[in-house]
Amino acid sequence: MKYRHLFFDLDHTLWDFETNADQTLRHLYEQHELSRYGTFTVEEFIRVYSDINHGLWRLYQNGKIGQQQLRATRFPRTFSRLGLTEADSPADMSEQFTDILPLKSAVFPHTHEVLDYLQGKGYVLHLITNGFRDVQHVKLQSSNLTDYFREVITSECCGHLKPDTRIFEHALERSGATAAESLMVGDNLECDVLGAYNAGLDQVYFNPDKRRHFNQITYEISCLSELKGIL
């Protein structure tokens, strides 16, 4: 077989970040009785937070802010945009979010089934993630994914973020793989697909929402079960 080593992204590819974040934010909304303000619903709270968090993550991935700044500013900015002040944001909300979120276990449909299939076919599975090391390993344990992966490469440990080719080169070195025998599976066109392409790896773009694009990609799927047809 052409491929021997398969590298997966975690968030938004295997681990269902949006579902797990939604559950966590609803819990925090109730715990801190945010309905008492009477100016925004839980759905608005989640929507605004998600928008701000995505923007901050883009800044983080581009090296413009650090981990602590990302964590410290996302909730105060959420409260500010919702018409309150940054001081209205509970001081411990970000820490609570970081503690609770990784304990959630929702994964995309067919995740365990497909990973079992790939292991059974003899592929060696690894992870490459820009997520924070302390959080990602808890997510893997909570969703029963730990045992599937031989190497878990995080940007923190490597010192480089996807799409920087150096994190892919580091992953290949750690796993003892070559680019020619490796395949990257991820949901992010820039970080996962373009990053892998520039490092010489073939790519699978996981596109469950079937977003339109004009990128040249080795493979594209909208459901993880489609990996069985490729591999």
Short mmCIF file of C-alpha atoms in Angstrom, two decimals:
data_model
loop_
_atom_site.label_atom_id
_atom_site.label_comp_id
_atom_site.label_asym_id
_atom_site.label_seq_id
_atom_site.Cartn_x
_atom_site.Cartn_y
_atom_site.Cartn_z
CA MET A 1 0.00 0.00 0.00
CA LYS A 2 1.18 3.51 -0.81
CA TYR A 3 0.64 4.97 2.65
CA ARG A 4 1.90 3.57 5.93
CA HIS A 5 1.67 6.50 8.35
CA LEU A 6 -1.54 8.50 8.81
CA PHE A 7 -1.43 11.85 10.59
CA PHE A 8 -4.68 13.27 11.95
CA ASP A 9 -5.69 16.66 13.23
CA LEU A 10 -7.74 16.41 16.45
CA ASP A 11 -10.13 19.35 16.93
CA HIS A 12 -12.87 19.64 14.28
CA THR A 13 -11.57 16.45 12.60
CA LEU A 14 -12.00 13.66 15.15
CA TRP A 15 -12.97 15.43 18.36
CA ASP A 16 -16.17 17.43 17.83
CA PHE A 17 -15.03 20.77 19.20
CA GLU A 18 -18.22 22.69 18.42
CA THR A 19 -20.52 20.20 20.15
CA ASN A 20 -18.26 19.91 23.19
CA ALA A 21 -17.75 23.68 23.44
CA ASP A 22 -21.50 24.25 23.13
CA GLN A 23 -22.17 21.92 26.08
CA THR A 24 -19.45 23.56 28.15
CA LEU A 25 -20.63 27.12 27.46
CA ARG A 26 -24.24 26.21 28.33
CA HIS A 27 -22.99 24.83 31.64
CA LEU A 28 -21.07 28.04 32.39
CA TYR A 29 -24.03 30.21 31.38
CA GLU A 30 -26.20 28.43 33.93
CA GLN A 31 -23.51 28.17 36.62
CA HIS A 32 -22.84 31.91 36.55
CA GLU A 33 -26.54 32.76 36.11
CA LEU A 34 -25.85 34.94 33.09
CA SER A 35 -29.55 35.11 32.31
CA ARG A 36 -29.80 37.63 35.17
CA TYR A 37 -28.48 40.34 32.86
CA GLY A 38 -31.54 39.91 30.67
CA THR A 39 -29.74 41.23 27.60
CA PHE A 40 -28.59 38.07 25.80
CA THR A 41 -29.64 34.45 25.47
CA VAL A 42 -27.41 31.42 25.88
CA GLU A 43 -27.42 31.04 22.10
CA GLU A 44 -26.14 34.60 21.67
CA PHE A 45 -23.51 34.01 24.34
CA ILE A 46 -22.26 30.92 22.51
CA ARG A 47 -22.32 32.61 19.08
CA VAL A 48 -20.38 35.69 20.23
CA TYR A 49 -17.85 33.66 22.21
CA SER A 50 -17.25 31.32 19.25
CA ASP A 51 -16.68 34.23 16.89
CA ILE A 52 -14.19 35.89 19.24
CA ASN A 53 -12.43 32.64 20.06
CA HIS A 54 -11.97 31.78 16.37
CA GLY A 55 -10.49 35.22 15.74
CA LEU A 56 -8.08 34.89 18.65
CA TRP A 57 -7.02 31.44 17.48
CA ARG A 58 -6.20 32.88 14.06
CA LEU A 59 -3.99 35.46 15.77
CA TYR A 60 -2.37 32.72 17.87
CA GLN A 61 -1.68 30.56 14.83
CA ASN A 62 -0.12 33.53 13.07
CA GLY A 63 2.17 34.14 16.05
CA LYS A 64 0.59 37.48 16.99
CA ILE A 65 -0.58 36.50 20.48
CA GLY A 66 0.43 33.84 23.00
CA GLN A 67 -1.46 31.12 24.82
CA GLN A 68 -2.02 33.14 27.98
CA GLN A 69 -3.33 36.17 26.11
CA LEU A 70 -5.74 33.99 24.17
CA ARG A 71 -7.11 32.41 27.33
CA ALA A 72 -7.23 35.67 29.30
CA THR A 73 -9.07 37.81 26.74
CA ARG A 74 -11.72 35.62 25.08
CA PHE A 75 -14.37 35.85 27.80
CA PRO A 76 -13.87 39.54 28.70
CA ARG A 77 -14.18 40.41 25.00
CA THR A 78 -17.31 38.27 24.78
CA PHE A 79 -18.97 40.17 27.63
CA SER A 80 -17.92 43.49 26.11
CA ARG A 81 -19.46 42.65 22.75
CA LEU A 82 -22.66 41.53 24.49
CA GLY A 83 -23.09 45.04 25.87
CA LEU A 84 -21.56 44.55 29.31
CA THR A 85 -18.08 45.45 30.52
CA GLU A 86 -15.02 43.25 30.52
CA ALA A 87 -15.11 43.45 34.32
CA ASP A 88 -18.48 41.63 34.25
CA SER A 89 -16.68 38.51 33.04
CA PRO A 90 -16.16 36.15 36.02
CA ALA A 91 -12.44 35.96 36.78
CA ASP A 92 -12.40 32.17 36.82
CA MET A 93 -14.56 31.55 33.73
CA SER A 94 -11.69 30.94 31.32
CA GLU A 95 -10.03 28.52 33.73
CA GLN A 96 -13.33 26.71 34.25
CA PHE A 97 -13.86 26.46 30.50
CA THR A 98 -10.36 25.03 30.06
CA ASP A 99 -10.98 22.51 32.86
CA ILE A 100 -14.44 21.36 31.72
CA LEU A 101 -14.13 21.33 27.93
CA PRO A 102 -11.52 18.55 27.60
CA LEU A 103 -13.69 16.23 29.70
CA LYS A 104 -16.37 16.22 27.00
CA SER A 105 -16.37 13.18 24.76
CA ALA A 106 -18.27 13.95 21.55
CA VAL A 107 -16.49 12.85 18.40
CA PHE A 108 -17.53 12.98 14.76
CA PRO A 109 -19.65 10.12 13.38
CA HIS A 110 -17.71 6.91 12.63
CA THR A 111 -14.55 8.11 14.40
CA HIS A 112 -13.86 4.97 16.44
CA GLU A 113 -15.14 2.67 13.70
CA VAL A 114 -12.78 4.20 11.14
CA LEU A 115 -9.77 4.27 13.46
CA ASP A 116 -10.38 0.59 14.31
CA TYR A 117 -10.56 -0.17 10.60
CA LEU A 118 -7.32 1.69 9.83
CA GLN A 119 -5.44 0.01 12.66
CA GLY A 120 -6.74 -3.33 11.45
CA LYS A 121 -5.39 -2.61 7.99
CA GLY A 122 -1.93 -2.02 9.45
CA TYR A 123 -1.66 1.75 9.23
CA VAL A 124 0.32 3.55 11.94
CA LEU A 125 -1.71 6.47 13.31
CA HIS A 126 -0.41 9.75 14.72
CA LEU A 127 -1.75 13.19 15.69
CA ILE A 128 -0.50 16.65 14.76
CA THR A 129 -2.33 19.38 16.66
CA ASN A 130 -2.00 23.10 17.34
CA GLY A 131 -3.99 22.62 20.54
CA PHE A 132 -2.37 23.03 23.93
CA ARG A 133 -0.64 19.91 25.24
CA ASP A 134 -2.27 19.86 28.68
CA VAL A 135 -5.73 20.04 27.12
CA GLN A 136 -5.27 17.72 24.13
CA HIS A 137 -4.20 14.69 26.13
CA VAL A 138 -7.24 15.01 28.40
CA LYS A 139 -9.49 15.22 25.32
CA LEU A 140 -7.97 12.01 23.97
CA GLN A 141 -8.56 10.19 27.24
CA SER A 142 -12.10 11.49 27.66
CA SER A 143 -13.12 10.38 24.17
CA ASN A 144 -11.31 7.02 24.27
CA LEU A 145 -8.89 8.00 21.51
CA THR A 146 -5.53 7.75 23.30
CA ASP A 147 -4.69 4.17 22.38
CA TYR A 148 -5.08 4.71 18.64
CA PHE A 149 -2.08 7.01 18.24
CA ARG A 150 1.60 6.16 18.45
CA GLU A 151 2.83 9.76 18.38
CA VAL A 152 0.98 12.89 19.51
CA ILE A 153 2.78 15.96 18.17
CA THR A 154 1.65 19.27 19.64
CA SER A 155 2.78 22.69 18.52
CA GLU A 156 3.86 23.48 22.09
CA CYS A 157 6.30 20.57 22.20
CA CYS A 158 7.57 21.16 18.68
CA GLY A 159 7.84 24.93 18.91
CA HIS A 160 6.07 25.48 15.59
CA LEU A 161 2.41 25.75 14.62
CA LYS A 162 0.71 24.29 11.57
CA PRO A 163 0.95 25.26 8.71
CA ASP A 164 4.68 25.74 9.36
CA THR A 165 6.41 22.89 7.52
CA ARG A 166 8.72 22.38 10.50
CA ILE A 167 5.98 20.79 12.60
CA PHE A 168 5.31 18.27 9.82
CA GLU A 169 9.03 17.59 9.44
CA HIS A 170 9.25 17.11 13.21
CA ALA A 171 6.30 14.70 13.07
CA LEU A 172 7.94 12.66 10.33
CA GLU A 173 11.18 12.49 12.30
CA ARG A 174 9.37 11.51 15.52
CA SER A 175 7.39 8.78 13.79
CA GLY A 176 10.21 7.47 11.62
CA ALA A 177 8.12 8.09 8.52
CA THR A 178 8.85 9.60 5.12
CA ALA A 179 6.63 12.16 3.43
CA ALA A 180 6.01 9.81 0.50
CA GLU A 181 4.45 7.14 2.72
CA SER A 182 2.42 9.59 4.85
CA LEU A 183 -1.05 11.11 4.58
CA MET A 184 -2.44 14.07 6.57
CA VAL A 185 -6.14 14.21 7.48
CA GLY A 186 -7.59 17.50 8.70
CA ASP A 187 -10.40 20.04 8.46
CA ASN A 188 -8.38 23.23 8.00
CA LEU A 189 -7.38 24.14 4.45
CA GLU A 190 -4.52 26.35 5.54
CA CYS A 191 -3.16 24.57 8.60
CA ASP A 192 -3.69 20.94 7.64
CA VAL A 193 -3.95 20.78 3.85
CA LEU A 194 -1.59 23.52 2.69
CA GLY A 195 0.82 22.84 5.53
CA ALA A 196 1.03 19.15 4.63
CA TYR A 197 1.31 19.93 0.91
CA ASN A 198 4.25 22.26 1.50
CA ALA A 199 5.93 19.55 3.57
CA GLY A 200 5.49 17.02 0.77
CA LEU A 201 2.63 14.99 2.26
CA ASP A 202 -0.55 13.98 0.49
CA GLN A 203 -3.67 15.31 2.16
CA VAL A 204 -7.28 14.47 2.99
CA TYR A 205 -9.48 17.52 3.46
CA PHE A 206 -12.27 16.70 5.92
CA ASN A 207 -15.08 19.02 4.82
CA PRO A 208 -18.32 17.93 6.56
CA ASP A 209 -20.08 21.22 5.70
CA LYS A 210 -19.04 20.84 2.05
CA ARG A 211 -17.63 24.36 1.92
CA ARG A 212 -16.83 25.53 -1.57
CA HIS A 213 -13.17 26.13 -2.35
CA PHE A 214 -10.73 26.05 -5.25
CA ASN A 215 -7.75 24.32 -3.66
CA GLN A 216 -6.01 21.38 -5.26
CA ILE A 217 -6.22 18.54 -2.73
CA THR A 218 -5.21 14.88 -2.92
CA TYR A 219 -8.53 13.69 -1.44
CA GLU A 220 -11.64 15.34 -0.01
CA ILE A 221 -14.29 13.76 2.21
CA SER A 222 -17.40 14.97 4.01
CA CYS A 223 -17.67 11.96 6.36
CA LEU A 224 -14.89 10.06 8.07
CA SER A 225 -16.37 6.78 6.81
CA GLU A 226 -15.19 7.78 3.34
CA LEU A 227 -11.62 7.10 4.45
CA LYS A 228 -12.40 3.41 4.01
CA GLY A 229 -12.77 4.01 0.28
CA ILE A 230 -9.39 5.73 0.11
CA LEU A 231 -7.48 3.42 2.44
#
